[in-house]
Short mmCIF file of C-alpha atoms and ligand atoms in Angstrom, two decimals:
data_model
loop_
_atom_site.label_atom_id
_atom_site.label_comp_id
_atom_site.label_asym_id
_atom_site.label_seq_id
_atom_site.Cartn_x
_atom_site.Cartn_y
_atom_site.Cartn_z
CA MET A 1 0.00 0.00 0.00
CA GLU A 2 1.17 3.46 -0.82
CA LYS A 3 2.31 5.36 2.23
CA SER A 4 0.29 8.37 3.25
CA GLU A 5 3.28 10.13 4.77
CA GLY A 6 4.33 13.32 3.05
CA ARG A 7 1.11 13.93 1.16
CA SER A 8 -2.20 15.33 2.22
CA ILE A 9 -5.05 12.86 2.59
CA ARG A 10 -8.75 13.21 3.40
CA CYS A 11 -9.74 11.90 6.84
CA LEU A 12 -13.07 11.36 8.54
CA VAL A 13 -13.11 11.65 12.33
CA THR A 14 -16.28 10.54 14.13
CA GLY A 15 -16.57 11.88 17.66
CA ALA A 16 -14.65 14.99 16.54
CA ALA A 17 -15.98 17.11 19.42
CA GLY A 18 -14.97 14.55 22.04
CA PHE A 19 -11.95 14.67 24.33
CA VAL A 20 -9.73 12.43 22.17
CA GLY A 21 -11.41 13.16 18.83
CA SER A 22 -10.74 16.88 19.09
CA HIS A 23 -7.05 16.32 19.80
CA LEU A 24 -6.87 13.93 16.85
CA CYS A 25 -8.48 16.45 14.48
CA GLU A 26 -5.99 19.08 15.59
CA ARG A 27 -3.01 16.78 14.98
CA LEU A 28 -4.28 15.70 11.54
CA LEU A 29 -4.70 19.34 10.53
CA THR A 30 -1.18 20.12 11.78
CA LEU A 31 0.13 17.26 9.64
CA GLY A 32 -1.45 18.91 6.59
CA HIS A 33 -4.44 16.64 6.08
CA ALA A 34 -8.06 17.57 5.31
CA VAL A 35 -10.41 16.59 8.12
CA VAL A 36 -14.16 16.08 8.08
CA GLY A 37 -15.46 15.85 11.64
CA VAL A 38 -18.78 14.38 12.75
CA ASP A 39 -20.38 14.62 16.19
CA ASN A 40 -23.94 14.64 17.51
CA PHE A 41 -22.93 16.30 20.83
CA PHE A 42 -24.34 13.45 22.89
CA SER A 43 -21.16 13.59 24.94
CA GLY A 44 -18.91 15.74 22.73
CA ARG A 45 -18.70 19.45 23.51
CA PRO A 46 -18.80 22.35 21.03
CA GLU A 47 -15.99 24.19 22.84
CA ASN A 48 -13.61 21.31 22.04
CA LEU A 49 -13.90 22.33 18.37
CA GLU A 50 -13.03 25.96 19.01
CA PRO A 51 -9.21 25.71 18.69
CA PHE A 52 -9.49 24.48 15.08
CA GLY A 53 -13.16 24.94 14.09
CA THR A 54 -12.38 27.69 11.57
CA HIS A 55 -9.34 25.97 10.03
CA PRO A 56 -9.71 26.04 6.20
CA ARG A 57 -9.11 22.28 5.96
CA PHE A 58 -11.66 21.37 8.66
CA PHE A 59 -15.31 20.66 7.90
CA PHE A 60 -17.87 19.81 10.53
CA HIS A 61 -21.23 18.03 10.40
CA GLU A 62 -23.55 17.66 13.36
CA ARG A 63 -24.80 14.17 12.56
CA SER A 64 -25.08 10.73 14.13
CA ILE A 65 -23.06 7.64 13.27
CA THR A 66 -26.31 5.66 13.34
CA GLU A 67 -27.53 7.35 10.12
CA PRO A 68 -27.25 4.65 7.43
CA LEU A 69 -26.33 7.10 4.66
CA LEU A 70 -23.81 9.10 6.67
CA LEU A 71 -20.63 7.99 4.91
CA ARG A 72 -22.21 8.12 1.45
CA ASP A 73 -23.46 11.67 2.03
CA LEU A 74 -20.10 12.85 3.37
CA SER A 75 -18.16 11.19 0.54
CA ALA A 76 -20.49 12.82 -1.98
CA ALA A 77 -20.00 16.22 -0.34
CA HIS A 78 -16.23 16.09 0.24
CA GLY A 79 -14.86 13.30 -1.96
CA PRO A 80 -13.79 9.79 -0.90
CA PHE A 81 -11.97 9.31 2.40
CA ASP A 82 -8.51 7.78 2.61
CA ALA A 83 -8.70 7.15 6.34
CA VAL A 84 -11.64 6.81 8.74
CA PHE A 85 -11.04 7.30 12.46
CA HIS A 86 -14.10 6.03 14.32
CA LEU A 87 -14.19 7.38 17.87
CA ALA A 88 -17.87 8.28 18.28
CA ALA A 89 -19.60 6.00 20.79
CA ILE A 90 -21.65 5.80 23.92
CA VAL A 91 -18.72 6.35 26.28
CA SER A 92 -20.36 5.96 29.69
CA VAL A 93 -20.18 2.50 31.23
CA PRO A 94 -23.04 3.21 33.69
CA TYR A 95 -25.20 4.52 30.80
CA SER A 96 -24.50 1.28 28.94
CA LEU A 97 -25.75 -0.74 31.92
CA ASP A 98 -29.05 1.18 31.82
CA HIS A 99 -29.29 1.14 27.99
CA PRO A 100 -27.82 -2.18 26.78
CA GLU A 101 -29.72 -2.32 23.48
CA GLU A 102 -28.87 1.27 22.51
CA THR A 103 -25.22 0.62 23.41
CA HIS A 104 -25.20 -2.46 21.19
CA GLN A 105 -26.71 -0.49 18.30
CA VAL A 106 -24.40 2.53 18.59
CA ASN A 107 -21.14 0.89 19.64
CA TYR A 108 -21.37 -2.34 17.66
CA VAL A 109 -24.01 -2.32 14.89
CA ALA A 110 -23.19 1.21 13.68
CA THR A 111 -19.46 0.41 13.70
CA VAL A 112 -19.92 -2.67 11.50
CA HIS A 113 -22.08 -0.65 9.08
CA LEU A 114 -19.49 2.15 8.99
CA VAL A 115 -16.55 -0.17 8.28
CA ASN A 116 -18.58 -1.92 5.53
CA GLU A 117 -19.42 1.41 3.97
CA ALA A 118 -15.83 2.65 4.27
CA GLU A 119 -14.62 -0.45 2.43
CA LYS A 120 -17.21 -0.06 -0.34
CA LEU A 121 -16.34 3.62 -0.75
CA GLY A 122 -12.63 2.91 -1.15
CA ALA A 123 -11.12 3.98 2.20
CA ARG A 124 -7.74 2.38 2.86
CA SER A 125 -7.61 2.46 6.63
CA PHE A 126 -10.21 2.32 9.38
CA VAL A 127 -8.99 2.97 12.91
CA PHE A 128 -11.40 2.21 15.73
CA ALA A 129 -11.46 3.34 19.36
CA GLY A 130 -11.38 0.09 21.28
CA SER A 131 -11.21 -0.01 25.06
CA ALA A 132 -9.52 -1.71 27.98
CA ALA A 133 -13.09 -2.60 28.99
CA GLU A 134 -12.89 -5.33 26.33
CA TYR A 135 -10.83 -7.37 28.81
CA GLY A 136 -13.57 -7.52 31.47
CA THR A 137 -12.40 -9.20 34.66
CA GLN A 138 -8.87 -10.57 34.46
CA GLU A 139 -6.40 -11.78 37.06
CA ARG A 140 -3.14 -11.75 35.15
CA MET A 141 -1.29 -8.51 34.36
CA PRO A 142 -0.11 -7.06 32.05
CA LEU A 143 -3.00 -7.58 29.68
CA ARG A 144 -2.07 -8.82 26.22
CA GLU A 145 -4.33 -8.55 23.19
CA PRO A 146 -5.29 -12.28 23.01
CA ASP A 147 -6.43 -12.17 26.67
CA ALA A 148 -9.88 -10.95 25.58
CA GLY A 149 -12.09 -13.44 23.76
CA SER A 150 -15.58 -14.82 23.49
CA TRP A 151 -15.02 -16.43 26.93
CA THR A 152 -14.45 -13.05 28.58
CA LEU A 153 -16.72 -12.05 31.45
CA TRP A 154 -17.53 -8.46 30.45
CA LEU A 155 -18.60 -6.13 33.21
CA SER A 156 -20.86 -4.01 31.03
CA PRO A 157 -22.65 -3.88 27.66
CA TYR A 158 -20.05 -1.21 26.85
CA GLY A 159 -17.17 -3.69 27.22
CA GLU A 160 -18.95 -6.38 25.22
CA ALA A 161 -19.97 -4.06 22.36
CA LYS A 162 -16.43 -2.63 22.14
CA TYR A 163 -15.00 -6.16 22.05
CA ARG A 164 -17.30 -7.27 19.23
CA ALA A 165 -16.72 -4.08 17.24
CA SER A 166 -12.93 -4.35 17.64
CA ALA A 167 -13.02 -7.92 16.36
CA ALA A 168 -15.16 -6.89 13.36
CA VAL A 169 -12.82 -4.00 12.47
CA ALA A 170 -9.60 -5.96 12.99
CA SER A 171 -10.74 -8.72 10.63
CA ARG A 172 -10.47 -6.32 7.65
CA ARG A 173 -7.19 -7.09 5.99
CA GLY A 174 -7.85 -6.41 2.33
CA ALA A 175 -7.78 -3.12 0.44
CA LEU A 176 -9.10 -1.58 3.64
CA ARG A 177 -6.98 -2.24 6.73
CA GLY A 178 -8.81 -2.32 10.04
CA VAL A 179 -7.06 -1.42 13.28
CA SER A 180 -8.57 -1.29 16.75
CA LEU A 181 -6.72 0.56 19.47
CA ARG A 182 -7.62 -0.74 22.92
CA CYS A 183 -7.00 2.38 24.92
CA PHE A 184 -6.50 2.21 28.67
CA ASN A 185 -7.16 5.17 31.01
CA ILE A 186 -6.68 8.22 28.79
CA TYR A 187 -6.21 11.63 30.44
CA GLY A 188 -5.21 15.15 29.48
CA PRO A 189 -6.57 18.60 28.63
CA ARG A 190 -10.26 18.80 27.55
CA GLN A 191 -11.34 15.77 29.58
CA ASP A 192 -14.60 16.81 31.18
CA PRO A 193 -14.52 16.41 34.99
CA SER A 194 -18.17 17.29 35.54
CA SER A 195 -19.78 13.84 35.59
CA PRO A 196 -19.48 11.50 38.58
CA TYR A 197 -18.23 8.94 36.05
CA SER A 198 -15.55 11.19 34.53
CA GLY A 199 -12.02 9.84 34.47
CA VAL A 200 -10.36 9.83 37.87
CA ILE A 201 -7.57 12.21 36.82
CA SER A 202 -9.94 14.90 35.57
CA ARG A 203 -11.95 14.56 38.80
CA PHE A 204 -8.93 14.64 41.11
CA VAL A 205 -7.39 17.63 39.33
CA ASP A 206 -10.73 19.45 39.41
CA MET A 207 -11.09 18.76 43.15
CA ALA A 208 -7.48 19.75 43.92
CA VAL A 209 -7.65 22.97 41.90
CA ALA A 210 -10.93 23.87 43.66
CA GLY A 211 -9.29 23.17 47.05
CA ARG A 212 -11.66 20.30 47.84
CA PRO A 213 -10.56 16.93 49.29
CA LEU A 214 -9.92 14.15 46.78
CA THR A 215 -12.41 11.26 47.12
CA ILE A 216 -11.00 7.76 46.73
CA PHE A 217 -13.43 4.88 46.22
CA GLY A 218 -12.14 1.88 48.19
CA ASP A 219 -8.66 1.60 49.71
CA GLY A 220 -6.88 3.37 46.83
CA LEU A 221 -4.62 0.39 46.21
CA GLN A 222 -6.39 -0.50 42.97
CA THR A 223 -4.20 0.29 39.97
CA ARG A 224 -4.76 1.75 36.51
CA ASP A 225 -2.66 2.34 33.42
CA PHE A 226 -2.80 6.07 32.61
CA VAL A 227 -1.90 7.18 29.10
CA PHE A 228 -1.63 10.81 28.01
CA VAL A 229 -3.91 11.94 25.19
CA ASP A 230 -1.01 13.07 22.93
CA ASP A 231 0.42 9.55 23.03
CA VAL A 232 -2.98 8.14 22.09
CA VAL A 233 -3.26 10.54 19.15
CA GLU A 234 0.19 9.45 18.00
CA ALA A 235 -0.99 5.82 18.06
CA TYR A 236 -4.02 6.73 15.90
CA CYS A 237 -1.80 8.45 13.34
CA ARG A 238 0.61 5.53 13.22
CA ALA A 239 -2.24 3.02 12.92
CA ALA A 240 -3.43 4.86 9.80
CA LEU A 241 0.15 4.89 8.50
CA LEU A 242 0.37 8.64 8.62
CA GLU A 243 3.62 8.92 10.47
CA ASN A 244 5.59 5.70 10.30
CA ASP A 245 7.71 3.71 7.92
CA ALA A 246 6.42 0.25 8.75
CA GLU A 247 7.38 -2.32 6.17
CA SER A 248 4.02 -4.04 6.29
CA PRO A 249 0.84 -2.10 6.98
CA PRO A 250 -0.52 -2.71 10.47
CA CYS A 251 -3.89 -4.28 11.05
CA GLY A 252 -5.39 -5.98 14.05
CA ILE A 253 -5.88 -5.04 17.70
CA TYR A 254 -3.34 -3.10 19.76
CA ASN A 255 -3.24 -2.02 23.39
CA VAL A 256 -2.50 1.65 23.93
CA GLY A 257 -1.39 2.36 27.47
CA SER A 258 1.67 3.42 29.42
CA GLY A 259 2.49 -0.17 30.34
CA ARG A 260 2.82 0.94 34.00
CA PRO A 261 0.44 0.46 36.91
CA THR A 262 -0.26 3.43 39.20
CA SER A 263 -2.30 3.09 42.37
CA ILE A 264 -5.16 5.54 42.86
CA LEU A 265 -3.68 6.53 46.22
CA ASP A 266 -0.28 7.36 44.68
CA LEU A 267 -2.11 9.29 41.96
CA ALA A 268 -4.05 11.33 44.53
CA ARG A 269 -0.85 12.17 46.45
CA LEU A 270 0.97 13.15 43.27
CA ILE A 271 -1.86 15.45 42.18
CA CYS A 272 -1.91 17.10 45.63
CA ARG A 273 1.84 17.69 45.39
CA LEU A 274 1.73 19.03 41.81
CA THR A 275 -1.13 21.42 42.59
CA GLY A 276 0.61 22.58 45.78
CA ARG A 277 -2.33 21.47 47.95
CA PRO A 278 -2.10 19.76 51.33
CA GLU A 279 -2.72 16.01 51.12
CA SER A 280 -6.46 16.06 51.72
CA ILE A 281 -8.02 12.71 50.82
CA THR A 282 -11.41 11.22 51.75
CA PHE A 283 -12.03 7.49 51.48
CA CYS A 284 -15.50 6.41 50.28
CA PRO A 285 -17.02 2.94 49.75
CA GLU A 286 -15.66 0.98 46.80
CA ARG A 287 -17.48 1.63 43.52
CA PRO A 288 -19.62 -1.38 42.49
CA GLY A 289 -18.25 -3.20 39.46
CA ASP A 290 -14.78 -1.65 39.78
CA ILE A 291 -11.96 -3.83 38.55
CA ARG A 292 -8.94 -4.15 40.86
CA HIS A 293 -6.00 -3.88 38.47
CA SER A 294 -5.51 -2.90 34.84
CA THR A 295 -2.14 -2.67 33.07
CA ALA A 296 -1.45 -2.93 29.36
CA SER A 297 1.26 -4.81 27.60
CA VAL A 298 2.24 -2.45 24.79
CA GLU A 299 4.69 -4.78 23.05
CA ALA A 300 2.45 -5.37 20.01
CA ALA A 301 2.01 -1.64 19.32
CA GLN A 302 5.75 -1.12 19.76
CA ARG A 303 6.53 -3.94 17.34
CA ASP A 304 3.96 -3.26 14.61
CA LEU A 305 3.26 0.47 14.87
CA GLY A 306 6.68 1.61 16.09
CA TRP A 307 4.71 3.34 18.83
CA ALA A 308 5.74 3.88 22.43
CA PRO A 309 4.26 6.09 25.15
CA ARG A 310 6.44 9.20 25.54
CA VAL A 311 4.71 11.42 28.07
CA GLY A 312 5.37 10.33 31.66
CA LEU A 313 2.63 10.64 34.27
CA GLU A 314 4.12 13.64 36.06
CA VAL A 315 4.61 15.63 32.84
CA GLY A 316 1.13 14.72 31.60
CA LEU A 317 -0.43 15.69 34.92
CA LYS A 318 1.35 19.05 34.89
CA ARG A 319 -0.10 19.78 31.43
CA THR A 320 -3.56 18.69 32.55
CA ILE A 321 -3.38 20.83 35.70
CA GLN A 322 -2.16 23.82 33.70
CA TRP A 323 -5.13 23.47 31.33
CA MET A 324 -7.62 22.99 34.16
CA GLN A 325 -6.27 26.07 35.95
CA GLY A 326 -6.23 28.24 32.86
CA GLU A 327 -9.24 27.11 30.93
CA LYS A 328 -12.12 25.86 33.07
CA PRO A 329 -14.46 23.77 30.93
CA ILE A 330 -17.77 25.46 30.16
CA ARG A 331 -20.53 23.36 31.68
CA GLY A 332 -23.78 22.82 29.77
CA ALA A 333 -22.53 24.62 26.68
CA LYS A 334 -24.81 25.40 23.75
CA PRO A 335 -24.59 23.57 20.40
CA VAL A 336 -21.98 24.55 17.86
CA PRO A 337 -22.58 27.84 15.98
CA MET A 338 -24.15 27.48 12.50
CA SER A 339 -21.03 28.81 10.79
CA MET A 340 -19.14 25.68 11.82
CA GLU A 341 -21.72 23.27 10.45
CA SER A 342 -21.56 21.39 7.18
CA ARG A 343 -18.98 23.54 5.46
C1 LIG B 1 -12.02 3.08 32.67
C2 LIG B 1 -12.88 3.77 31.65
C3 LIG B 1 -14.03 2.90 31.34
C4 LIG B 1 -13.60 1.50 30.97
C5 LIG B 1 -12.63 0.92 32.01
C6 LIG B 1 -12.04 -0.37 31.48
C7 LIG B 1 -12.57 6.14 31.98
C8 LIG B 1 -13.17 7.40 32.48
N1 LIG B 1 -13.31 5.04 32.16
O1 LIG B 1 -12.77 2.93 33.85
O2 LIG B 1 -14.73 3.49 30.25
O3 LIG B 1 -14.70 0.66 30.96
O4 LIG B 1 -11.59 1.84 32.21
O5 LIG B 1 -11.11 -0.90 32.32
O6 LIG B 1 -11.48 6.13 31.44
N2 LIG B 1 -11.91 6.70 41.42
C9 LIG B 1 -11.78 7.26 42.66
N3 LIG B 1 -12.29 8.51 42.85
C10 LIG B 1 -12.95 9.20 41.85
C11 LIG B 1 -13.07 8.60 40.58
C12 LIG B 1 -12.55 7.34 40.40
O7 LIG B 1 -11.21 6.68 43.58
O8 LIG B 1 -13.39 10.32 42.10
C13 LIG B 1 -11.32 5.36 41.20
C14 LIG B 1 -12.33 4.36 40.65
O9 LIG B 1 -13.06 3.76 41.69
C15 LIG B 1 -11.41 3.39 39.92
C16 LIG B 1 -10.25 4.28 39.45
O10 LIG B 1 -10.33 5.47 40.22
O11 LIG B 1 -10.93 2.42 40.79
C17 LIG B 1 -10.33 4.66 37.99
O12 LIG B 1 -11.65 5.12 37.72
P1 LIG B 1 -12.07 5.74 36.31
O13 LIG B 1 -11.18 6.86 35.97
O14 LIG B 1 -13.53 6.00 36.37
O15 LIG B 1 -11.74 4.62 35.26
P2 LIG B 1 -12.03 3.03 35.21
O16 LIG B 1 -12.98 2.60 36.26
O17 LIG B 1 -10.71 2.37 35.18
#
């Protein structure tokens, strides 16, 4: 396959107004590519589009990935896509428990339809946002890609739908290459701390910056694998062959994490130190359904994508804190202005 590096290609990013999707759009534009973004603002936020919303190579459509004709309409309007980055999804695990059928439709059925359409319309790569939730409950760490399978005990419809969608995407190995990135606990600027189910780092930083005690669910000795959003964006670009010189094009499923476990208690202490707050921590009952440990093996991504996490936890936290201190997220923001739609 011809390499995309060095020439401008046309990319579709679903979930463009989301935390990760917005960073990905920005990077693709910086690399010189044309980007069509789609978001229905179910969980994405209009203000995430502001840093690049008026870029001449960015086009935005407020539409849903469940619309059967979405890809056809967008291809007709902008021309065929070289690469599709599919990040739009129901992202809340608790929501998925309350709405299993909707989660199945949005996170699995719509993904299969989108990858089929992308293949028919001549796209060459399809990169999907998989999740560590695909592993369900596991004892052995670090988690390697084959550790998730049809035997897995998923903890939520979210985990099961992501697993099935990843498998469907990763089986594409023809003219269209499918890659699923199983991302672990992503953090960084633009992550919304306002929901009780927001990522722990965004919540802790929000609490510390506001001078409130940090609330730990359980004993704090549970561990997670925290990966900075810029590293995740790099993995997306490499998966679509935008930035690497891999001999053979990658396809399949890859973990994207730091490869290091961090306990929630150590995380809380570090955030207190970095924000210059006294160590003020409250312990609350353990959250139902919480897994105990989660650490990625990132050997496969290193081998096939030439990717490695570069931003250490302390550096990533400093950047997140700086953003949270300087640019408080706007809660309950209004939909995107008309001028940014469907250009
Ligand atoms: C994360 C994903 C989830 C995915 C799962 C798969 C996020 C936001 N969620 O969940 O989509 O299904 O990985 O493994 O990335 N905690 C506190 N205090 C708080 C908030 C959280 O102690 O205020 C604890 C939680 O109880 C948990 C840990 O921090 O033990 C991490 O929580 P969270 O950031 O919500 O992520 P996961 O539960 O790992």
